XYZ file of C-alpha atoms in Angstrom:
689
model
C 16.854 -32.192 -90.866
C 17.039 -33.898 -86.912
C 19.336 -31.716 -84.300
C 21.387 -33.361 -81.313
C 19.328 -33.142 -78.074
C 20.458 -30.232 -75.589
C 22.582 -31.402 -73.157
C 21.411 -29.405 -70.227
C 22.223 -29.665 -66.095
C 20.054 -28.074 -63.670
C 19.865 -27.214 -60.312
C 17.566 -25.873 -57.310
C 18.687 -24.583 -54.285
C 20.126 -26.723 -51.347
C 17.202 -27.163 -48.766
C 18.877 -26.460 -45.428
C 19.530 -29.978 -43.363
C 17.976 -28.415 -40.003
C 14.501 -29.011 -40.780
C 11.483 -30.550 -42.902
C 10.450 -29.204 -46.030
C 7.275 -26.911 -46.253
C 5.099 -25.636 -48.900
C 7.401 -22.605 -49.455
C 9.943 -24.772 -50.310
C 7.839 -26.646 -52.385
C 7.201 -24.426 -55.025
C 10.712 -24.286 -56.268
C 11.345 -27.971 -56.333
C 7.898 -28.300 -58.363
C 8.681 -25.587 -60.442
C 12.232 -26.660 -61.256
C 10.737 -30.571 -61.804
C 7.915 -29.298 -64.323
C 10.647 -27.584 -66.353
C 12.596 -30.878 -66.246
C 10.250 -33.498 -66.702
C 9.051 -30.932 -70.051
C 12.639 -31.096 -71.378
C 13.364 -34.900 -70.930
C 9.785 -35.416 -72.458
C 10.775 -33.538 -75.468
C 13.782 -35.936 -75.736
C 16.423 -33.627 -74.564
C 19.348 -34.658 -72.676
C 18.148 -33.177 -68.965
C 20.275 -34.003 -65.890
C 18.692 -32.607 -62.794
C 20.667 -32.707 -59.387
C 20.826 -31.272 -55.775
C 21.754 -31.775 -52.534
C 21.121 -31.006 -48.855
C 23.137 -28.063 -47.740
C 24.732 -29.740 -44.387
C 27.373 -27.337 -42.956
C 27.040 -24.054 -40.714
C 26.508 -22.983 -36.962
C 22.691 -23.357 -37.062
C 23.146 -26.819 -37.561
C 25.884 -27.715 -34.936
C 23.461 -25.852 -32.466
C 20.445 -27.879 -33.818
C 22.675 -31.236 -33.100
C 23.870 -29.977 -29.854
C 20.596 -29.567 -28.836
C 18.881 -32.794 -29.848
C 22.028 -34.736 -28.495
C 23.346 -36.455 -31.170
C 26.075 -35.389 -33.740
C 25.832 -32.982 -36.820
C 26.188 -35.821 -39.039
C 23.793 -38.042 -37.536
C 20.949 -34.876 -37.657
C 22.121 -34.076 -41.443
C 21.485 -37.900 -41.786
C 18.207 -38.264 -40.125
C 16.900 -34.640 -41.906
C 17.828 -36.156 -45.557
C 16.378 -39.162 -45.177
C 13.129 -36.914 -44.478
C 13.500 -34.668 -47.375
C 14.566 -37.398 -49.700
C 10.987 -39.202 -48.928
C 9.115 -35.570 -49.279
C 10.531 -35.241 -52.674
C 9.752 -38.777 -53.940
C 5.813 -38.198 -52.747
C 5.766 -35.458 -54.443
C 7.132 -36.935 -57.605
C 10.142 -34.565 -57.441
C 12.481 -36.572 -59.790
C 16.134 -35.647 -58.711
C 18.844 -37.057 -61.206
C 21.296 -37.491 -57.980
C 20.549 -35.964 -54.250
C 23.446 -35.905 -52.483
C 24.979 -33.429 -49.548
C 27.277 -30.892 -49.216
C 29.002 -32.696 -46.275
C 30.792 -35.098 -49.158
C 34.306 -35.860 -50.177
C 33.727 -34.270 -53.679
C 32.347 -31.056 -52.493
C 35.505 -30.822 -49.721
C 38.066 -31.494 -52.803
C 36.271 -28.824 -54.804
C 35.983 -26.224 -52.258
C 39.471 -26.671 -51.665
C 40.038 -26.409 -55.657
C 38.520 -23.350 -55.998
C 39.939 -21.609 -52.832
C 43.605 -22.717 -53.493
C 43.276 -21.433 -57.020
C 41.502 -18.001 -55.781
C 44.663 -17.643 -53.424
C 47.363 -18.540 -55.808
C 45.668 -15.864 -58.075
C 46.199 -13.015 -55.445
C 42.284 -12.883 -54.906
C 42.209 -14.137 -51.203
C 42.586 -11.269 -48.778
C 43.578 -11.954 -44.905
C 43.091 -9.344 -42.169
C 41.618 -8.887 -38.501
C 38.103 -7.893 -38.042
C 36.085 -7.479 -34.736
C 33.244 -9.685 -33.921
C 30.513 -10.303 -31.954
C 31.147 -12.899 -29.205
C 28.834 -15.046 -26.834
C 31.065 -15.448 -23.695
C 28.661 -17.986 -22.550
C 28.468 -19.788 -25.405
C 32.252 -19.541 -26.131
C 31.617 -18.623 -30.067
C 31.409 -15.983 -32.854
C 27.781 -14.873 -33.672
C 26.619 -14.760 -37.312
C 24.132 -11.557 -37.705
C 21.164 -14.330 -37.421
C 21.863 -15.196 -33.740
C 22.070 -11.772 -32.597
C 19.184 -9.467 -32.116
C 18.281 -5.851 -30.791
C 17.057 -2.443 -31.568
C 17.699 -0.672 -35.517
C 20.169 1.883 -34.976
C 18.268 3.909 -37.654
C 14.335 3.819 -36.595
C 15.261 2.091 -32.992
C 12.834 -0.743 -33.564
C 13.253 -3.495 -31.452
C 13.729 -7.072 -31.716
C 15.805 -6.794 -35.355
C 18.588 -9.353 -36.800
C 22.151 -8.096 -36.918
C 22.130 -7.388 -40.572
C 18.915 -5.595 -41.472
C 15.674 -3.945 -40.056
C 12.286 -5.621 -41.130
C 10.594 -2.113 -40.244
C 12.474 0.474 -42.275
C 14.583 -1.554 -44.429
C 18.099 -0.241 -43.160
C 21.093 -2.442 -43.410
C 23.592 -2.650 -40.757
C 26.476 -4.181 -39.088
C 25.754 -6.517 -35.782
C 27.819 -3.990 -33.895
C 26.042 -1.101 -34.984
C 22.801 -2.759 -33.376
C 21.392 -1.131 -30.084
C 20.929 -2.966 -27.029
C 22.130 -6.179 -28.479
C 21.270 -9.396 -27.445
C 22.510 -13.346 -28.124
C 19.896 -15.343 -29.033
C 21.347 -18.222 -28.050
C 22.105 -17.367 -24.340
C 20.560 -14.291 -23.433
C 23.950 -12.603 -22.762
C 24.945 -9.094 -24.259
C 27.917 -9.922 -26.626
C 31.313 -8.558 -26.645
C 33.638 -7.519 -29.443
C 36.076 -9.664 -30.059
C 38.916 -9.786 -32.995
C 39.814 -12.794 -35.099
C 41.824 -13.107 -38.533
C 39.314 -13.748 -41.504
C 40.017 -14.622 -45.222
C 38.090 -12.923 -48.065
C 37.265 -13.155 -51.712
C 38.270 -10.024 -53.619
C 34.875 -9.755 -55.099
C 35.778 -5.876 -56.132
C 38.039 -7.196 -58.682
C 35.066 -8.968 -60.609
C 32.834 -5.815 -61.052
C 33.616 -4.963 -64.806
C 32.906 -9.049 -65.309
C 29.548 -9.161 -63.258
C 28.278 -5.908 -64.832
C 28.478 -7.481 -68.009
C 27.429 -10.943 -66.916
C 24.236 -10.073 -65.377
C 23.123 -8.410 -68.412
C 23.543 -10.764 -70.944
C 20.065 -12.398 -70.522
C 21.373 -14.655 -67.470
C 18.966 -12.900 -65.377
C 15.251 -11.808 -65.098
C 15.404 -8.182 -65.763
C 13.602 -6.965 -62.560
C 16.321 -9.431 -60.531
C 19.687 -7.536 -63.042
C 17.842 -4.229 -61.771
C 17.730 -5.228 -58.310
C 21.465 -5.857 -58.279
C 22.583 -2.915 -59.586
C 22.106 -1.328 -56.304
C 25.227 -3.768 -55.027
C 27.143 -2.048 -57.996
C 25.913 1.642 -56.439
C 27.004 0.843 -52.784
C 30.284 -0.454 -53.958
C 31.189 -4.181 -54.286
C 32.966 -5.241 -50.562
C 35.326 -7.762 -50.259
C 33.428 -11.103 -49.213
C 34.288 -12.855 -46.222
C 34.350 -16.637 -47.090
C 35.677 -17.801 -43.445
C 34.231 -18.622 -39.903
C 35.694 -19.418 -36.519
C 35.697 -22.375 -34.745
C 33.772 -23.893 -33.198
C 31.809 -24.886 -36.630
C 30.549 -27.423 -38.291
C 31.889 -27.122 -42.007
C 35.687 -27.620 -43.891
C 38.340 -26.750 -42.540
C 39.988 -23.830 -44.777
C 43.724 -25.469 -45.895
C 46.821 -24.036 -43.762
C 44.415 -23.175 -40.563
C 43.638 -25.355 -37.729
C 40.853 -23.153 -36.223
C 38.971 -21.758 -39.549
C 36.201 -23.086 -41.683
C 35.123 -22.161 -45.177
C 31.826 -20.006 -44.822
C 28.589 -22.429 -45.245
C 27.939 -19.816 -48.780
C 31.077 -20.882 -50.175
C 30.763 -24.400 -50.324
C 27.170 -24.300 -50.603
C 26.787 -23.878 -54.171
C 29.747 -25.573 -55.061
C 27.807 -28.629 -53.762
C 26.113 -28.334 -56.858
C 29.201 -29.194 -59.037
C 29.870 -32.020 -56.391
C 26.380 -33.572 -56.613
C 26.937 -33.506 -60.590
C 30.890 -34.989 -60.135
C 29.307 -38.023 -57.890
C 26.643 -38.851 -60.305
C 29.343 -38.866 -63.433
C 31.036 -41.335 -61.184
C 28.060 -43.605 -61.311
C 27.306 -42.807 -64.611
C 29.719 -43.176 -67.707
C 27.933 -41.112 -70.480
C 28.092 -38.109 -68.310
C 31.618 -35.951 -68.476
C 32.108 -33.753 -65.505
C 34.614 -31.311 -67.834
C 32.086 -31.599 -70.557
C 29.456 -29.534 -68.220
C 31.882 -27.201 -66.232
C 34.556 -26.375 -68.201
C 34.591 -22.915 -69.244
C 34.413 -23.811 -72.772
C 31.384 -26.237 -72.122
C 28.122 -25.955 -74.958
C 26.396 -27.585 -72.943
C 23.764 -25.389 -70.621
C 23.582 -24.911 -66.550
C 20.398 -23.392 -64.824
C 19.957 -22.742 -61.504
C 16.890 -22.492 -60.259
C 16.476 -20.158 -56.650
C 13.992 -17.974 -54.515
C 14.562 -14.366 -54.916
C 15.988 -14.009 -51.515
C 19.281 -15.317 -52.297
C 19.845 -13.839 -55.509
C 23.268 -12.103 -54.229
C 25.069 -15.095 -53.936
C 24.210 -17.108 -57.110
C 24.084 -13.916 -59.525
C 27.307 -12.105 -57.711
C 29.459 -14.438 -55.514
C 28.933 -17.597 -57.280
C 29.598 -16.284 -61.019
C 32.795 -14.099 -59.977
C 34.242 -17.701 -57.749
C 33.234 -19.721 -61.254
C 35.070 -17.553 -63.412
C 38.436 -17.006 -61.097
C 38.922 -20.615 -60.970
C 38.086 -21.016 -65.177
C 34.450 -22.973 -64.625
C 31.876 -22.183 -66.594
C 29.074 -19.427 -65.380
C 25.596 -20.579 -65.272
C 23.489 -20.353 -68.594
C 20.383 -18.593 -66.760
C 19.470 -18.168 -63.501
C 15.669 -18.285 -62.939
C 14.400 -16.912 -59.712
C 10.937 -17.194 -58.068
C 8.624 -15.151 -55.297
C 7.645 -16.745 -52.132
C 4.290 -18.632 -51.533
C 1.810 -16.774 -49.261
C -1.233 -18.515 -47.926
C -4.476 -16.993 -48.202
C -2.998 -13.567 -49.082
C -0.714 -13.313 -45.837
C 3.276 -14.973 -45.274
C 3.006 -18.446 -43.940
C 2.587 -17.887 -39.963
C 3.201 -20.746 -37.128
C 0.565 -18.095 -35.192
C -1.839 -18.643 -38.018
C -1.586 -22.164 -38.349
C -0.820 -21.574 -42.183
C 2.830 -22.687 -41.725
C 2.055 -26.086 -43.421
C 4.791 -28.761 -43.825
C 4.918 -30.680 -46.991
C 4.526 -33.904 -44.903
C 1.389 -32.710 -43.198
C -0.078 -31.841 -46.664
C 0.740 -35.352 -47.867
C -0.956 -36.985 -45.072
C -4.329 -35.051 -46.187
C -4.126 -34.456 -49.753
C -2.863 -35.775 -53.054
C 0.373 -34.166 -54.262
C -0.615 -33.652 -57.585
C -3.411 -31.132 -56.560
C -0.302 -28.894 -55.331
C 1.763 -29.583 -58.288
C -1.440 -28.459 -60.550
C -2.272 -25.248 -58.690
C 1.312 -24.157 -58.254
C 1.917 -24.578 -62.372
C -1.640 -22.696 -62.682
C -0.057 -19.603 -61.169
C 3.407 -19.683 -61.766
C 5.182 -17.136 -64.094
C 8.499 -16.338 -64.967
C 8.731 -12.873 -62.979
C 9.761 -13.233 -59.192
C 6.043 -12.234 -57.841
C 5.104 -13.889 -54.832
C 2.492 -17.060 -55.389
C -0.809 -16.600 -53.455
C -2.324 -20.247 -52.114
C -5.496 -19.373 -51.596
C -7.092 -22.312 -49.797
C -10.469 -22.200 -51.491
C -9.371 -21.232 -54.982
C -6.843 -23.967 -54.942
C -9.721 -26.476 -53.914
C -12.153 -25.215 -56.522
C -9.921 -25.201 -59.130
C -8.620 -28.438 -58.456
C -12.400 -29.756 -58.410
C -13.154 -27.786 -61.418
C -10.475 -28.336 -63.559
C -8.878 -31.442 -63.258
C -12.311 -33.676 -61.827
C -14.294 -31.723 -63.856
C -12.930 -31.089 -67.113
C -9.732 -33.182 -68.030
C -10.737 -36.446 -66.007
C -14.073 -36.347 -66.898
C -13.779 -36.612 -70.555
C -11.773 -40.401 -69.827
C -14.562 -41.126 -67.773
C -17.659 -40.211 -69.743
C -16.089 -41.896 -72.762
C -14.423 -44.842 -71.221
C -17.729 -46.400 -69.773
C -19.626 -46.767 -73.268
C -16.211 -47.969 -74.742
C -15.805 -50.450 -71.856
C -19.100 -51.990 -71.810
C -20.569 -51.578 -75.169
C -17.532 -52.325 -77.610
C -15.681 -54.742 -75.337
C -12.661 -51.808 -74.965
C -11.892 -51.253 -78.666
C -12.299 -48.299 -80.304
C -13.051 -46.916 -83.285
C -11.210 -47.719 -87.153
C -10.884 -44.088 -87.545
C -11.089 -40.915 -85.879
C -14.460 -38.931 -87.011
C -13.243 -35.582 -86.960
C -9.499 -35.023 -87.906
C -9.739 -31.104 -88.177
C -10.027 -31.208 -84.491
C -7.858 -33.734 -83.891
C -5.317 -31.089 -85.511
C -6.540 -28.203 -83.688
C -5.226 -30.176 -80.098
C -1.958 -31.337 -81.860
C -0.775 -27.826 -83.468
C -1.499 -26.369 -80.233
C 1.460 -28.206 -78.528
C 3.735 -25.682 -80.184
C 2.542 -22.354 -78.134
C 2.466 -24.997 -74.872
C 5.717 -26.059 -75.504
C 7.272 -22.652 -75.351
C 5.214 -21.431 -72.306
C 6.565 -24.382 -70.624
C 10.400 -23.559 -71.877
C 10.114 -19.649 -70.918
C 8.303 -20.697 -67.440
C 5.213 -19.237 -68.157
C 3.618 -22.248 -66.928
C 0.011 -20.368 -66.311
C -0.280 -19.403 -69.369
C 0.644 -23.262 -70.482
C -2.245 -24.354 -67.902
C -4.767 -21.800 -69.488
C -3.915 -23.297 -72.959
C -4.566 -26.735 -72.239
C -7.854 -26.240 -70.211
C -9.466 -24.224 -73.150
C -8.614 -27.355 -74.989
C -10.619 -29.424 -72.343
C -13.010 -27.079 -73.023
C -13.252 -27.935 -76.416
C -13.285 -31.434 -75.692
C -16.343 -31.493 -73.314
C -18.015 -29.132 -75.768
C -17.568 -31.840 -78.468
C -18.949 -34.623 -76.226
C -22.360 -32.197 -74.924
C -22.652 -31.935 -78.413
C -22.880 -35.106 -79.771
C -24.712 -36.389 -76.507
C -23.285 -40.223 -76.701
C -26.032 -40.753 -73.980
C -28.766 -40.187 -75.766
C -27.862 -41.917 -78.894
C -27.249 -45.060 -77.363
C -30.785 -45.495 -76.206
C -31.340 -46.223 -80.148
C -30.900 -49.039 -81.696
C -28.624 -48.662 -84.773
C -26.656 -45.606 -83.156
C -23.770 -47.688 -81.648
C -21.364 -46.798 -84.096
C -21.471 -43.173 -84.141
C -21.509 -43.552 -80.166
C -18.009 -45.919 -80.424
C -16.845 -43.148 -82.692
C -17.694 -39.989 -80.369
C -16.300 -41.949 -77.346
C -13.308 -42.887 -79.359
C -12.630 -39.093 -80.390
C -13.147 -37.976 -77.040
C -10.583 -40.522 -75.669
C -8.512 -39.366 -78.542
C -8.533 -35.905 -77.140
C -7.885 -36.700 -73.629
C -4.625 -38.889 -74.536
C -3.293 -35.279 -76.308
C -4.243 -33.287 -73.429
C -2.150 -35.713 -71.164
C 0.761 -35.485 -73.120
C 0.561 -31.499 -72.051
C -0.038 -32.370 -68.603
C 2.506 -35.043 -67.898
C 5.226 -32.389 -66.873
C 2.710 -31.559 -63.930
C 0.772 -34.761 -63.167
C 3.639 -37.405 -63.887
C 1.371 -39.983 -61.867
C -1.797 -39.299 -63.109
C -0.152 -39.543 -66.617
C 1.200 -42.710 -65.922
C -2.718 -43.931 -64.901
C -3.549 -42.530 -67.968
C -0.896 -44.302 -69.894
C -2.107 -47.848 -68.543
C -5.774 -46.964 -68.980
C -5.197 -45.960 -72.813
C -2.452 -49.037 -72.998
C 0.096 -47.054 -74.262
C 3.719 -46.288 -74.454
C 4.927 -43.296 -72.261
C 3.541 -40.023 -73.500
C 6.174 -37.752 -75.184
C 5.895 -34.293 -76.959
C 6.933 -35.946 -80.110
C 4.260 -39.052 -80.387
C 1.373 -36.670 -79.532
C 0.250 -37.184 -83.250
C -0.564 -40.918 -82.985
C -3.852 -41.711 -83.102
C -5.533 -44.226 -81.290
C -7.754 -46.223 -84.205
C -8.553 -50.170 -83.950
C -7.160 -49.938 -80.633
C -7.903 -51.463 -77.305
C -8.000 -49.831 -74.017
C -8.289 -50.921 -71.026
C -10.697 -50.799 -67.889
C -11.162 -47.161 -66.332
C -9.908 -46.487 -62.889
C -10.723 -43.276 -61.339
C -7.935 -41.474 -61.540
C -8.453 -38.283 -59.205
C -11.444 -37.227 -56.531
C -12.706 -34.275 -55.735
C -11.501 -32.047 -52.497
C -14.220 -31.474 -50.123
C -13.786 -28.518 -47.850
C -13.242 -30.651 -44.439
C -10.190 -31.904 -46.086
C -8.705 -28.176 -46.447
C -10.321 -27.725 -42.627
C -8.548 -31.199 -41.262
C -5.270 -29.658 -42.924
C -5.081 -26.564 -41.128
C -6.210 -28.422 -37.758
C -2.998 -30.635 -38.310
C -1.075 -28.025 -38.935
C -2.000 -25.949 -36.121
C -1.900 -28.598 -33.683
C 1.848 -29.667 -34.890
C 2.522 -26.109 -34.598
C 1.478 -26.337 -30.863
C 3.603 -29.129 -30.169
C 6.416 -27.675 -31.574
C 6.053 -24.516 -29.649
C 5.761 -26.371 -26.475
C 8.915 -28.352 -27.311
C 10.933 -25.274 -27.661
C 9.552 -23.761 -24.613
C 10.771 -26.365 -22.547
C 14.299 -26.824 -24.303
C 14.813 -23.237 -23.920
C 14.085 -22.682 -20.331
C 16.624 -23.390 -17.367
C 17.034 -26.726 -15.995
C 14.524 -27.877 -13.390
C 15.436 -28.057 -9.814
C 15.340 -31.946 -8.716
C 11.520 -32.294 -7.282
C 11.457 -34.238 -3.723
C 10.029 -37.501 -3.820
C 6.112 -37.766 -3.622
C 4.053 -38.256 -0.142
C 3.763 -42.340 0.325
C -0.050 -42.993 -0.712
C -2.613 -42.436 1.482
C -0.807 -39.174 2.630
C -3.291 -36.213 2.917
C -3.326 -32.752 1.071
C -4.907 -29.242 2.088
C -7.881 -28.578 0.510
C -6.411 -25.187 -0.383
C -3.337 -27.454 -2.365
C -6.609 -29.236 -4.659
C -8.112 -26.036 -5.042
C -5.076 -25.413 -7.216
C -5.711 -27.776 -10.042
C -7.278 -26.227 -12.872
C -9.941 -28.870 -14.217
C -11.247 -27.640 -17.808
C -13.259 -28.764 -20.713
C -11.209 -29.804 -23.456
C -12.040 -31.097 -27.179
C -9.680 -33.489 -28.807
C -8.674 -31.634 -31.597
C -6.499 -34.344 -32.824
C -5.477 -38.108 -31.753
C -2.300 -40.338 -32.915
C -0.381 -43.048 -32.296
C 3.378 -42.673 -30.352
C 5.695 -44.428 -32.422
C 7.683 -46.866 -29.573
C 4.841 -46.304 -27.349
C 3.082 -49.576 -26.198
C 0.385 -47.441 -24.531
C 0.393 -44.240 -25.014
C -1.565 -41.927 -27.736
C -0.801 -38.406 -28.660
C -3.313 -35.765 -28.175
C -4.111 -32.179 -29.046
C -6.378 -30.731 -27.149
C -8.273 -27.321 -27.586
C -8.744 -25.743 -23.927
C -10.757 -22.821 -25.317
C -7.940 -20.344 -24.548
C -8.113 -18.977 -28.167
C -8.574 -20.047 -31.672
C -4.690 -20.259 -32.672
C -1.930 -22.156 -31.019
C -2.217 -20.687 -27.515
C -5.198 -22.351 -26.943
C -3.828 -25.823 -27.644
C -1.971 -28.076 -25.166
C -0.082 -31.223 -26.110
C -0.714 -34.402 -23.766
C 0.217 -37.773 -23.865
C -2.092 -40.104 -22.571
C -1.771 -44.070 -21.619
C -5.373 -45.072 -23.116
C -4.299 -46.477 -26.290
C -5.272 -50.083 -25.603
C -8.490 -48.555 -24.290
C -9.362 -45.975 -27.464
C -8.456 -46.100 -31.347
C -7.283 -42.623 -32.447
C -10.318 -42.182 -34.732
C -12.530 -42.709 -31.918
C -11.489 -39.588 -29.854
C -11.217 -36.899 -32.195
C -13.975 -34.261 -31.671
C -14.939 -35.774 -28.237
C -15.031 -33.434 -25.125
C -13.322 -34.892 -22.311
C -11.697 -33.581 -18.643
C -7.863 -32.128 -18.391
C -5.515 -30.916 -15.714
C -4.948 -27.649 -17.802
C -2.295 -26.226 -15.203
C -0.350 -29.174 -15.002
C 3.889 -28.915 -15.787
C 5.187 -29.930 -18.665
C 6.593 -32.880 -18.809
C 9.497 -33.875 -21.004
C 9.111 -37.306 -22.030
C 11.275 -39.699 -24.384
C 8.010 -39.421 -27.018
C 7.460 -35.129 -26.496
C 6.477 -32.727 -24.320
C 3.234 -33.272 -22.437
C 2.002 -30.086 -21.194
C -1.444 -31.978 -19.082
C -3.236 -34.692 -18.198
C -6.386 -36.015 -19.464
C -8.494 -37.323 -16.717
C -9.984 -41.112 -16.539
C -11.270 -43.852 -14.583
C -10.835 -47.427 -14.594
C -8.485 -50.347 -13.609
C -6.500 -49.808 -16.476
C -5.255 -51.273 -20.198
C -8.551 -51.829 -22.034
C -10.780 -50.861 -19.194
C -10.137 -47.260 -18.910
C -12.765 -44.480 -19.316
C -11.950 -41.010 -19.975
C -14.028 -38.423 -18.219
C -16.666 -36.816 -20.501
C -18.577 -33.472 -18.910
C -22.051 -33.243 -19.712
C -23.646 -32.161 -22.844
C -23.634 -28.632 -23.927
C -20.076 -27.904 -22.140
C -17.805 -25.778 -24.065
C -14.312 -26.125 -24.420
C -12.544 -23.921 -21.668
C -15.002 -24.339 -19.323
C -13.882 -24.999 -15.598
C -14.756 -28.135 -13.668
C -15.344 -27.220 -9.733
């Protein structure tokens, strides 16, 4: 008896459109993508949608800082996000933006319905106001001392030191992070969603199997404290959707962000006639809806969001899957430690499927944090993927390609072992379904060990030396490749690119769960090509060096943007004018090691250099310098080279970024330029006198 495919709609949290994707973000998208690919591989009708979260004060201010419109900013960032996702094989059915016509219409519909049904309140509140910036400040833009423990430099909603929660008006010595001024209190009319009216519904909903038990227990704290009405409005100036019937009030970003799930799906439905918006979102829907999110935003998704949906006759989620954070080598991702790794930086140095595999190997259904130990990462990829799985194909394919003209045996020599591999698919599938990816990977790797053990026991490399053993060798290697094929069925949700290579090599149709039992007998394969290489330690070191260098450039740029405008400098002295010796003595000449060198897009003569001037092991000891030496040197010639720099030159804002010093060179120009190099034995930081 066959059953109809499940109809499943899946979302990941919307990345904010004011910055790049980093490895902490990638955990969620990899987790979700694996689950979606698994469902599709099983034949289910599974649709995966997402969008950029494109509204809010932060985006408005970021665009203002860059001298562009918010629309330009979110367009640029979205293009970068999409490229990162594509390169990590995150396969969205639709990737959209919350700044869309569909989202505006749905947000207004939900608001008006709530208002018509009496669930919107209106009243004046007192808020912090920045008199210099002329805007009301959200909690994230106010810092001060905690009113409970007096710890300084805490944000306006909670204390990281003692865990206290409070309002921004309770902070001691509050300061606006935008202008550095002391905020004043100012009244304004705001609109509130009456969340307490839905307490009974929410208590039942969070205990209905929609959440992990630990998450449901955590949410009980909200009920213990008493649900409060939710402020869904923000004052102008604000980048977002204007609230109907007002001229200076906008929907709070967290009102229209989750509605962005609906908007992205509606946009997809308009493109695909096989999808019906109402079938998936009506309150009587029989389809499934899953949200994958980080544990830090569970309150928005498991309290505010289901209440809004319930209030407006839309369906609530089938389940919300929350995950923990990513730590690097046991600690929080840190810019100061050079471990705040961007997705693009990773992609510039390492294969994306290494990370997909490592995350999968450590993921569970819990909300515990996942530690990316870089040495364990390197060893596990080398051992499991290269040393076990790919090794099966490479050691068997050589004999089949060379000795047997790519032809496999007419039958498998050990059907019981094949059946053992096929039967394992049921428990592996259950692990994928329940998000216990780590258990699935352990079971798959145990099978890979079993396959390698089979090959080691039968030693085809020895048997081929003796005449008359050819057919036995063909049978052994054919058996190994059949086992490899089944393993790649199981690994395909995790390693889609490698699975595609395996399909091409094995000369088979796309691998899915239901055809894993099809045997390759009297079958012709193609020539084997290497599918994956080992990770050398220097690859990891290079990644961390590049991350540190990027952070140094960003920090330098941020300092310059926050600095007050420079006074106009007087015109330089004419050529030939003299300076005093004391003035020349102020020039700080130091030995520097060029850590990284790269071309500058749009510049004919400039190279971007990151140099270590010996002032510390972190980003503080690095400087970002633009040097007009592109015609004389290739970037790869410079990395690791020692040179001399002017270390105390005032930073200069250029079209391409911030230059924080000057490298010394000699020559007439263009190709005839030579960097000054110190004597051997010099070290970064040494002064030249």
